[in-house]
PDB file of C-alpha atoms in Angstrom:
ATOM      1  CA  MET A   1     -16.436  -5.407  -6.327  1.00  0.00           C
ATOM      2  CA  TYR A   2     -14.699  -2.083  -5.807  1.00  0.00           C
ATOM      3  CA  LYS A   3     -12.932  -0.763  -8.890  1.00  0.00           C
ATOM      4  CA  ALA A   4     -11.453   2.706  -9.261  1.00  0.00           C
ATOM      5  CA  PHE A   5     -10.201   3.992 -12.584  1.00  0.00           C
ATOM      6  CA  ILE A   6      -7.287   6.386 -12.185  1.00  0.00           C
ATOM      7  CA  ASP A   7      -6.639   7.058 -15.854  1.00  0.00           C
ATOM      8  CA  THR A   8      -6.892   5.154 -19.140  1.00  0.00           C
ATOM      9  CA  ASP A   9      -3.975   2.864 -18.180  1.00  0.00           C
ATOM     10  CA  ILE A  10      -4.343   2.438 -14.409  1.00  0.00           C
ATOM     11  CA  HIS A  11      -7.091   1.090 -12.196  1.00  0.00           C
ATOM     12  CA  LEU A  12      -7.395  -0.303  -8.686  1.00  0.00           C
ATOM     13  CA  SER A  13      -9.553  -3.275  -7.823  1.00  0.00           C
ATOM     14  CA  ILE A  14     -10.101  -5.214  -4.605  1.00  0.00           C
ATOM     15  CA  LEU A  15      -8.024  -8.384  -4.713  1.00  0.00           C
ATOM     16  CA  GLU A  16     -10.175 -11.506  -5.058  1.00  0.00           C
ATOM     17  CA  PRO A  17      -9.230 -15.216  -4.905  1.00  0.00           C
ATOM     18  CA  ARG A  18      -9.229 -15.343  -8.722  1.00  0.00           C
ATOM     19  CA  HIS A  19      -6.217 -12.964  -8.641  1.00  0.00           C
ATOM     20  CA  ALA A  20      -4.060 -15.244  -6.453  1.00  0.00           C
ATOM     21  CA  SER A  21      -1.959 -16.734  -9.264  1.00  0.00           C
ATOM     22  CA  GLU A  22      -1.274 -13.352 -10.835  1.00  0.00           C
ATOM     23  CA  LEU A  23      -0.430 -11.837  -7.442  1.00  0.00           C
ATOM     24  CA  TYR A  24       1.936 -14.699  -6.640  1.00  0.00           C
ATOM     25  CA  GLU A  25       3.610 -14.339 -10.032  1.00  0.00           C
ATOM     26  CA  VAL A  26       4.319 -10.612  -9.500  1.00  0.00           C
ATOM     27  CA  ILE A  27       5.686 -11.291  -6.020  1.00  0.00           C
ATOM     28  CA  ASP A  28       7.811 -14.216  -7.193  1.00  0.00           C
ATOM     29  CA  GLU A  29       9.258 -12.310 -10.174  1.00  0.00           C
ATOM     30  CA  ASN A  30      10.187  -9.368  -7.931  1.00  0.00           C
ATOM     31  CA  ARG A  31      10.957 -11.239  -4.734  1.00  0.00           C
ATOM     32  CA  SER A  32      14.469  -9.864  -4.195  1.00  0.00           C
ATOM     33  CA  SER A  33      13.591  -6.201  -4.730  1.00  0.00           C
ATOM     34  CA  ILE A  34      10.349  -6.319  -2.709  1.00  0.00           C
ATOM     35  CA  SER A  35      12.112  -8.234   0.086  1.00  0.00           C
ATOM     36  CA  GLU A  36      14.616  -5.427   0.426  1.00  0.00           C
ATOM     37  CA  TRP A  37      11.967  -3.421   2.323  1.00  0.00           C
ATOM     38  CA  LEU A  38       9.038  -5.727   3.114  1.00  0.00           C
ATOM     39  CA  THR A  39       8.671  -9.060   4.922  1.00  0.00           C
ATOM     40  CA  PHE A  40       5.725 -10.674   3.112  1.00  0.00           C
ATOM     41  CA  PRO A  41       7.665 -12.140   0.124  1.00  0.00           C
ATOM     42  CA  GLU A  42       9.486 -14.572   2.419  1.00  0.00           C
ATOM     43  CA  ARG A  43       6.086 -15.864   3.626  1.00  0.00           C
ATOM     44  CA  THR A  44       4.734 -16.118   0.067  1.00  0.00           C
ATOM     45  CA  LYS A  45       6.140 -19.439  -1.106  1.00  0.00           C
ATOM     46  CA  GLU A  46       3.264 -20.656  -3.312  1.00  0.00           C
ATOM     47  CA  VAL A  47      -0.012 -19.517  -4.875  1.00  0.00           C
ATOM     48  CA  LYS A  48      -1.875 -20.849  -1.840  1.00  0.00           C
ATOM     49  CA  ASP A  49      -0.130 -18.209   0.305  1.00  0.00           C
ATOM     50  CA  SER A  50      -1.460 -15.464  -1.975  1.00  0.00           C
ATOM     51  CA  THR A  51      -4.935 -17.004  -1.767  1.00  0.00           C
ATOM     52  CA  THR A  52      -4.753 -16.996   2.035  1.00  0.00           C
ATOM     53  CA  PHE A  53      -3.620 -13.349   2.029  1.00  0.00           C
ATOM     54  CA  ILE A  54      -6.493 -12.346  -0.266  1.00  0.00           C
ATOM     55  CA  GLU A  55      -9.046 -14.225   1.858  1.00  0.00           C
ATOM     56  CA  LYS A  56      -7.798 -12.440   5.009  1.00  0.00           C
ATOM     57  CA  SER A  57      -7.972  -9.111   3.181  1.00  0.00           C
ATOM     58  CA  LEU A  58     -11.557  -9.804   2.109  1.00  0.00           C
ATOM     59  CA  LYS A  59     -12.495 -10.597   5.722  1.00  0.00           C
ATOM     60  CA  ARG A  60     -11.033  -7.248   6.793  1.00  0.00           C
ATOM     61  CA  PHE A  61     -12.974  -5.581   3.982  1.00  0.00           C
ATOM     62  CA  ALA A  62     -16.193  -7.285   5.123  1.00  0.00           C
ATOM     63  CA  SER A  63     -15.571  -6.166   8.716  1.00  0.00           C
ATOM     64  CA  ASN A  64     -14.896  -2.592   7.533  1.00  0.00           C
ATOM     65  CA  ASN A  65     -11.310  -2.661   8.760  1.00  0.00           C
ATOM     66  CA  GLY A  66      -9.225  -2.062   5.624  1.00  0.00           C
ATOM     67  CA  TYR A  67      -8.435  -4.023   2.471  1.00  0.00           C
ATOM     68  CA  TRP A  68      -5.865  -4.600  -0.246  1.00  0.00           C
ATOM     69  CA  ALA A  69      -6.421  -3.767  -3.886  1.00  0.00           C
ATOM     70  CA  GLY A  70      -4.417  -4.656  -6.946  1.00  0.00           C
ATOM     71  CA  ILE A  71      -2.827  -1.899  -8.983  1.00  0.00           C
ATOM     72  CA  TRP A  72      -3.402  -2.733 -12.640  1.00  0.00           C
ATOM     73  CA  HIS A  73      -1.467  -1.110 -15.470  1.00  0.00           C
ATOM     74  CA  LYS A  74      -2.716  -1.737 -19.000  1.00  0.00           C
ATOM     75  CA  GLY A  75      -4.589  -4.806 -17.787  1.00  0.00           C
ATOM     76  CA  ARG A  76      -1.662  -6.405 -15.931  1.00  0.00           C
ATOM     77  CA  LEU A  77      -1.245  -6.611 -12.186  1.00  0.00           C
ATOM     78  CA  ALA A  78       1.619  -4.250 -11.301  1.00  0.00           C
ATOM     79  CA  GLY A  79       1.501  -4.331  -7.503  1.00  0.00           C
ATOM     80  CA  SER A  80      -0.791  -3.744  -4.587  1.00  0.00           C
ATOM     81  CA  ILE A  81      -2.064  -0.990  -2.316  1.00  0.00           C
ATOM     82  CA  GLY A  82      -4.261  -1.023   0.709  1.00  0.00           C
ATOM     83  CA  PHE A  83      -5.521   0.246   3.996  1.00  0.00           C
ATOM     84  CA  LEU A  84      -3.620  -1.693   6.669  1.00  0.00           C
ATOM     85  CA  TYR A  85      -6.434  -0.934   9.124  1.00  0.00           C
ATOM     86  CA  ILE A  86      -9.110   1.671   9.710  1.00  0.00           C
ATOM     87  CA  ASP A  87      -9.353   3.162  13.193  1.00  0.00           C
ATOM     88  CA  TRP A  88     -12.941   4.422  13.174  1.00  0.00           C
ATOM     89  CA  ASP A  89     -12.655   5.979  16.665  1.00  0.00           C
ATOM     90  CA  ALA A  90      -9.635   8.103  15.741  1.00  0.00           C
ATOM     91  CA  LYS A  91     -10.863   8.384  12.122  1.00  0.00           C
ATOM     92  CA  LYS A  92      -7.510   7.431  10.645  1.00  0.00           C
ATOM     93  CA  THR A  93      -5.883   4.798   8.470  1.00  0.00           C
ATOM     94  CA  GLU A  94      -2.493   3.745   7.172  1.00  0.00           C
ATOM     95  CA  ILE A  95      -1.778   3.125   3.492  1.00  0.00           C
ATOM     96  CA  GLY A  96       0.749   0.541   2.327  1.00  0.00           C
ATOM     97  CA  TYR A  97       1.881  -0.134  -1.244  1.00  0.00           C
ATOM     98  CA  TRP A  98       4.402  -1.946  -3.416  1.00  0.00           C
ATOM     99  CA  LEU A  99       5.097  -2.399  -7.135  1.00  0.00           C
ATOM    100  CA  GLY A 100       6.916  -4.856  -9.354  1.00  0.00           C
ATOM    101  CA  ASP A 101      10.185  -3.585 -10.822  1.00  0.00           C
ATOM    102  CA  ASN A 102       8.788  -3.164 -14.359  1.00  0.00           C
ATOM    103  CA  TYR A 103       6.272  -0.631 -13.069  1.00  0.00           C
ATOM    104  CA  LEU A 104       8.523   1.663 -11.063  1.00  0.00           C
ATOM    105  CA  GLY A 105       8.951   5.267 -12.191  1.00  0.00           C
ATOM    106  CA  LYS A 106       5.626   5.461 -14.069  1.00  0.00           C
ATOM    107  CA  GLY A 107       3.678   7.300 -11.348  1.00  0.00           C
ATOM    108  CA  LEU A 108       1.513   4.281 -10.547  1.00  0.00           C
ATOM    109  CA  ALA A 109       2.178   4.299  -6.799  1.00  0.00           C
ATOM    110  CA  THR A 110       1.770   8.048  -6.441  1.00  0.00           C
ATOM    111  CA  LYS A 111      -1.498   8.080  -8.400  1.00  0.00           C
ATOM    112  CA  SER A 112      -2.788   5.058  -6.485  1.00  0.00           C
ATOM    113  CA  VAL A 113      -1.937   6.572  -3.095  1.00  0.00           C
ATOM    114  CA  GLU A 114      -3.595   9.804  -4.194  1.00  0.00           C
ATOM    115  CA  ARG A 115      -6.782   7.893  -5.056  1.00  0.00           C
ATOM    116  CA  LEU A 116      -6.830   6.153  -1.659  1.00  0.00           C
ATOM    117  CA  ILE A 117      -6.286   9.495   0.097  1.00  0.00           C
ATOM    118  CA  GLU A 118      -9.320  10.916  -1.712  1.00  0.00           C
ATOM    119  CA  HIS A 119     -11.337   7.816  -0.805  1.00  0.00           C
ATOM    120  CA  SER A 120     -10.219   8.177   2.834  1.00  0.00           C
ATOM    121  CA  PHE A 121     -11.188  11.803   3.189  1.00  0.00           C
ATOM    122  CA  TYR A 122     -14.237  12.133   0.920  1.00  0.00           C
ATOM    123  CA  ASP A 123     -15.907   8.714   0.984  1.00  0.00           C
ATOM    124  CA  LEU A 124     -14.869   7.300   4.364  1.00  0.00           C
ATOM    125  CA  GLU A 125     -14.748  10.741   6.041  1.00  0.00           C
ATOM    126  CA  LEU A 126     -11.528   9.965   7.895  1.00  0.00           C
ATOM    127  CA  ARG A 127      -9.452  12.746   9.455  1.00  0.00           C
ATOM    128  CA  LYS A 128      -5.937  11.371   8.975  1.00  0.00           C
ATOM    129  CA  VAL A 129      -3.926   9.161   6.638  1.00  0.00           C
ATOM    130  CA  GLU A 130      -0.533   7.794   7.616  1.00  0.00           C
ATOM    131  CA  ILE A 131       2.211   6.172   5.565  1.00  0.00           C
ATOM    132  CA  ASN A 132       5.113   4.434   7.311  1.00  0.00           C
ATOM    133  CA  VAL A 133       8.239   3.812   5.249  1.00  0.00           C
ATOM    134  CA  ALA A 134      11.684   2.355   5.908  1.00  0.00           C
ATOM    135  CA  SER A 135      13.985   5.329   6.391  1.00  0.00           C
ATOM    136  CA  LYS A 136      16.436   4.176   3.703  1.00  0.00           C
ATOM    137  CA  ASN A 137      13.712   3.472   1.114  1.00  0.00           C
ATOM    138  CA  LEU A 138      14.056   6.820  -0.634  1.00  0.00           C
ATOM    139  CA  LYS A 139      11.831   5.963  -3.619  1.00  0.00           C
ATOM    140  CA  SER A 140       8.948   5.018  -1.360  1.00  0.00           C
ATOM    141  CA  ARG A 141       9.525   8.019   0.917  1.00  0.00           C
ATOM    142  CA  ALA A 142       9.255  10.323  -2.090  1.00  0.00           C
ATOM    143  CA  ILE A 143       5.563   9.451  -2.487  1.00  0.00           C
ATOM    144  CA  PRO A 144       4.201  10.907   0.783  1.00  0.00           C
ATOM    145  CA  GLU A 145       6.631  13.810   0.457  1.00  0.00           C
ATOM    146  CA  ARG A 146       5.372  14.530  -3.072  1.00  0.00           C
ATOM    147  CA  LEU A 147       1.755  14.379  -1.890  1.00  0.00           C
ATOM    148  CA  GLY A 148       2.167  16.894   0.937  1.00  0.00           C
ATOM    149  CA  PHE A 149       2.444  14.611   3.964  1.00  0.00           C
ATOM    150  CA  THR A 150       4.261  15.845   7.059  1.00  0.00           C
ATOM    151  CA  GLU A 151       7.159  13.800   8.409  1.00  0.00           C
ATOM    152  CA  GLU A 152       5.982  13.196  11.971  1.00  0.00           C
ATOM    153  CA  GLY A 153       8.879  11.198  13.339  1.00  0.00           C
ATOM    154  CA  THR A 154      11.079   8.135  13.145  1.00  0.00           C
ATOM    155  CA  ILE A 155      10.567   4.870  14.962  1.00  0.00           C
ATOM    156  CA  ARG A 156      14.055   3.523  15.582  1.00  0.00           C
ATOM    157  CA  ASN A 157      14.784  -0.175  15.044  1.00  0.00           C
ATOM    158  CA  TYR A 158      11.197  -0.693  13.892  1.00  0.00           C
ATOM    159  CA  GLU A 159      11.910  -4.049  12.272  1.00  0.00           C
ATOM    160  CA  TYR A 160      14.667  -6.559  11.695  1.00  0.00           C
ATOM    161  CA  LEU A 161      14.927  -7.420   8.018  1.00  0.00           C
ATOM    162  CA  ASN A 162      17.771  -8.854   5.924  1.00  0.00           C
ATOM    163  CA  ASP A 163      20.117  -9.098   8.899  1.00  0.00           C
ATOM    164  CA  GLU A 164      19.793  -5.470   9.929  1.00  0.00           C
ATOM    165  CA  TYR A 165      17.516  -3.188  11.879  1.00  0.00           C
ATOM    166  CA  HIS A 166      15.517  -0.646   9.919  1.00  0.00           C
ATOM    167  CA  ASP A 167      14.084   2.609  11.181  1.00  0.00           C
ATOM    168  CA  ARG A 168      10.602   3.558  10.043  1.00  0.00           C
ATOM    169  CA  VAL A 169       9.622   7.135   9.118  1.00  0.00           C
ATOM    170  CA  VAL A 170       6.027   8.058   9.928  1.00  0.00           C
ATOM    171  CA  TYR A 171       4.265  10.470   7.586  1.00  0.00           C
ATOM    172  CA  GLY A 172       0.851  11.957   8.294  1.00  0.00           C
ATOM    173  CA  LEU A 173      -1.693  13.943   6.337  1.00  0.00           C
ATOM    174  CA  LEU A 174      -4.757  15.565   7.886  1.00  0.00           C
ATOM    175  CA  GLN A 175      -7.957  16.031   5.942  1.00  0.00           C
ATOM    176  CA  GLU A 176      -7.723  19.837   6.096  1.00  0.00           C
ATOM    177  CA  GLU A 177      -4.175  19.713   4.724  1.00  0.00           C
ATOM    178  CA  TRP A 178      -5.110  17.722   1.626  1.00  0.00           C
ATOM    179  CA  ARG A 179      -4.763  19.924  -1.453  1.00  0.00           C
ATOM    180  CA  THR A 180      -3.945  23.009   0.600  1.00  0.00           C
ATOM    181  CA  LYS A 181      -0.148  22.634   0.746  1.00  0.00           C
TER     182      LYS A 181
END
């Protein structure tokens, strides 16, 4: 299936059922830090839950409506990245991503997002990429800011997580803005 080499240490590959155990292991080992900003770790209680997630992602891939890929670093699964959906009428998508703690600060997320942006604009011929991030998640917010996205607004009380409401910052990047800022 789809595999994109970013550099000699990093590649992206569509998640397949054979990756379920490894995906579960990364989630389980980093459950507390990932759960600080995302809801899926609380629903991922066993390998079967990762298998179900991967199967749903593959169905979306088959229906041309997004997918999730693993981010591999030196042959080990480091996290995941994907298109949450693809709106073919509006020609836009939203990218989501997360990494295990041992892989933070190595540029993996930024390089992976950059690769999906290029895929969005050049291969899929989309017009816009969005990234939505919890307002207090400064490390994750740094990625779209580093890559030239425009902060388009804040959705207040977007989600209730860990006994508090979190605002969500919406970032957008248009095809003509990519590599021109």
